[in-house]
């Protein structure tokens, strides 16, 4: 028997992309994020970025709680390779406070 699981590519914000003044928590509320899926953050290069942070960094909009790389390509693809909560913010000063923050829970396939 062949167990074939297909990963999903999920564009954050759908057609809106990664920008200020958008409710990413409302957007993600009815979505399922599974191990192997890929988040795609689309935004104009040099205007925004994506930083993965811990819960405190997410809550307080602080990149000092960075967990990894800062992504800056404008078409950032982040594979969900860990179970549990993941937090992403824009590290440009003030942007996280304007809504550029995403919290998700990654579940098994």
mmCIF file of C-alpha atoms in Angstrom:
data_model
loop_
_atom_site.group_PDB
_atom_site.id
_atom_site.type_symbol
_atom_site.label_atom_id
_atom_site.label_comp_id
_atom_site.label_asym_id
_atom_site.label_seq_id
_atom_site.Cartn_x
_atom_site.Cartn_y
_atom_site.Cartn_z
ATOM 1 C CA UNK A 1 0.000 0.000 0.000
ATOM 2 C CA UNK A 2 1.316 3.411 -0.949
ATOM 3 C CA UNK A 3 0.799 6.271 1.475
ATOM 4 C CA UNK A 4 1.185 9.391 -0.600
ATOM 5 C CA UNK A 5 0.689 12.629 1.259
ATOM 6 C CA UNK A 6 0.727 15.833 -0.652
ATOM 7 C CA UNK A 7 2.002 18.993 0.902
ATOM 8 C CA UNK A 8 0.127 22.212 0.277
ATOM 9 C CA UNK A 9 1.583 25.561 -0.720
ATOM 10 C CA UNK A 10 -0.234 28.249 1.242
ATOM 11 C CA UNK A 11 0.106 31.892 0.205
ATOM 12 C CA UNK A 12 -0.143 33.960 3.375
ATOM 13 C CA UNK A 13 -2.977 36.462 2.982
ATOM 14 C CA UNK A 14 -4.078 34.829 -0.291
ATOM 15 C CA UNK A 15 -4.282 37.563 -2.968
ATOM 16 C CA UNK A 16 -3.544 40.330 -0.451
ATOM 17 C CA UNK A 17 -0.127 38.918 0.382
ATOM 18 C CA UNK A 18 2.026 40.028 3.331
ATOM 19 C CA UNK A 19 1.155 43.640 4.118
ATOM 20 C CA UNK A 20 0.068 46.006 6.875
ATOM 21 C CA UNK A 21 -3.532 46.501 8.009
ATOM 22 C CA UNK A 22 -4.645 42.932 7.290
ATOM 23 C CA UNK A 23 -5.989 40.516 9.904
ATOM 24 C CA UNK A 24 -3.795 37.423 9.499
ATOM 25 C CA UNK A 25 -5.302 35.755 12.564
ATOM 26 C CA UNK A 26 -8.777 35.940 11.007
ATOM 27 C CA UNK A 27 -7.313 34.730 7.697
ATOM 28 C CA UNK A 28 -5.647 31.704 9.313
ATOM 29 C CA UNK A 29 -8.540 30.809 11.631
ATOM 30 C CA UNK A 30 -10.207 28.269 9.317
ATOM 31 C CA UNK A 31 -7.018 26.962 7.708
ATOM 32 C CA UNK A 32 -5.163 23.760 8.518
ATOM 33 C CA UNK A 33 -1.360 23.819 8.553
ATOM 34 C CA UNK A 34 0.327 20.414 8.330
ATOM 35 C CA UNK A 35 3.906 19.140 8.492
ATOM 36 C CA UNK A 36 5.380 19.444 5.002
ATOM 37 C CA UNK A 37 3.176 22.359 3.913
ATOM 38 C CA UNK A 38 4.925 25.489 2.666
ATOM 39 C CA UNK A 39 3.999 29.033 3.667
ATOM 40 C CA UNK A 40 4.635 31.594 0.933
ATOM 41 C CA UNK A 41 4.977 35.218 2.000
ATOM 42 C CA UNK A 42 4.602 37.612 -0.969
ATOM 43 C CA UNK A 43 5.481 41.298 -0.633
ATOM 44 C CA UNK A 44 7.490 44.050 -2.377
ATOM 45 C CA UNK A 45 11.243 43.533 -1.809
ATOM 46 C CA UNK A 46 12.701 46.112 0.566
ATOM 47 C CA UNK A 47 9.292 47.096 1.951
ATOM 48 C CA UNK A 48 8.667 44.144 4.295
ATOM 49 C CA UNK A 49 10.356 40.982 5.563
ATOM 50 C CA UNK A 50 9.465 37.853 7.525
ATOM 51 C CA UNK A 51 11.011 36.885 10.849
ATOM 52 C CA UNK A 52 10.142 33.735 12.774
ATOM 53 C CA UNK A 53 9.976 34.531 16.492
ATOM 54 C CA UNK A 54 8.871 32.871 19.714
ATOM 55 C CA UNK A 55 5.523 33.574 21.382
ATOM 56 C CA UNK A 56 6.915 36.509 23.367
ATOM 57 C CA UNK A 57 8.369 38.068 20.219
ATOM 58 C CA UNK A 58 4.995 37.626 18.518
ATOM 59 C CA UNK A 59 3.012 39.116 21.397
ATOM 60 C CA UNK A 60 5.362 42.078 21.833
ATOM 61 C CA UNK A 61 6.374 42.530 18.165
ATOM 62 C CA UNK A 62 10.071 42.031 18.959
ATOM 63 C CA UNK A 63 12.613 40.500 16.618
ATOM 64 C CA UNK A 64 15.024 40.056 19.518
ATOM 65 C CA UNK A 65 13.184 36.752 20.014
ATOM 66 C CA UNK A 66 14.122 35.610 16.507
ATOM 67 C CA UNK A 67 14.249 31.839 16.031
ATOM 68 C CA UNK A 68 16.007 31.711 12.713
ATOM 69 C CA UNK A 69 16.639 33.577 9.547
ATOM 70 C CA UNK A 70 15.101 36.850 8.457
ATOM 71 C CA UNK A 71 13.562 36.350 5.027
ATOM 72 C CA UNK A 72 13.763 39.223 2.540
ATOM 73 C CA UNK A 73 13.134 37.837 -0.983
ATOM 74 C CA UNK A 74 9.551 39.086 -1.403
ATOM 75 C CA UNK A 75 8.569 35.505 -2.257
ATOM 76 C CA UNK A 76 9.681 33.688 0.876
ATOM 77 C CA UNK A 77 8.910 29.990 1.079
ATOM 78 C CA UNK A 78 9.017 28.448 4.544
ATOM 79 C CA UNK A 79 8.464 24.708 4.857
ATOM 80 C CA UNK A 80 6.596 23.713 7.998
ATOM 81 C CA UNK A 81 8.922 21.051 9.372
ATOM 82 C CA UNK A 82 8.096 21.240 13.105
ATOM 83 C CA UNK A 83 4.901 20.395 14.958
ATOM 84 C CA UNK A 84 3.241 22.916 17.219
ATOM 85 C CA UNK A 85 2.938 26.663 17.327
ATOM 86 C CA UNK A 86 4.908 28.873 14.937
ATOM 87 C CA UNK A 87 4.989 32.666 14.999
ATOM 88 C CA UNK A 88 5.958 35.053 12.186
ATOM 89 C CA UNK A 89 6.169 38.845 12.137
ATOM 90 C CA UNK A 90 7.433 41.606 9.867
ATOM 91 C CA UNK A 91 10.646 42.944 11.370
ATOM 92 C CA UNK A 92 10.367 46.397 9.807
ATOM 93 C CA UNK A 93 9.757 48.813 12.726
ATOM 94 C CA UNK A 94 6.045 49.423 13.313
ATOM 95 C CA UNK A 95 4.766 46.891 10.772
ATOM 96 C CA UNK A 96 4.017 44.122 13.274
ATOM 97 C CA UNK A 97 2.023 46.641 15.318
ATOM 98 C CA UNK A 98 0.022 47.355 12.142
ATOM 99 C CA UNK A 99 -1.007 43.704 11.901
ATOM 100 C CA UNK A 100 1.883 41.998 10.129
ATOM 101 C CA UNK A 101 1.957 38.983 12.414
ATOM 102 C CA UNK A 102 0.857 35.404 11.945
ATOM 103 C CA UNK A 103 0.452 32.652 14.521
ATOM 104 C CA UNK A 104 -0.266 29.097 13.372
ATOM 105 C CA UNK A 105 -0.386 25.604 14.799
ATOM 106 C CA UNK A 106 1.285 22.916 12.698
ATOM 107 C CA UNK A 107 -0.312 19.472 13.010
ATOM 108 C CA UNK A 108 0.757 16.013 11.829
ATOM 109 C CA UNK A 109 -0.218 14.850 8.348
#
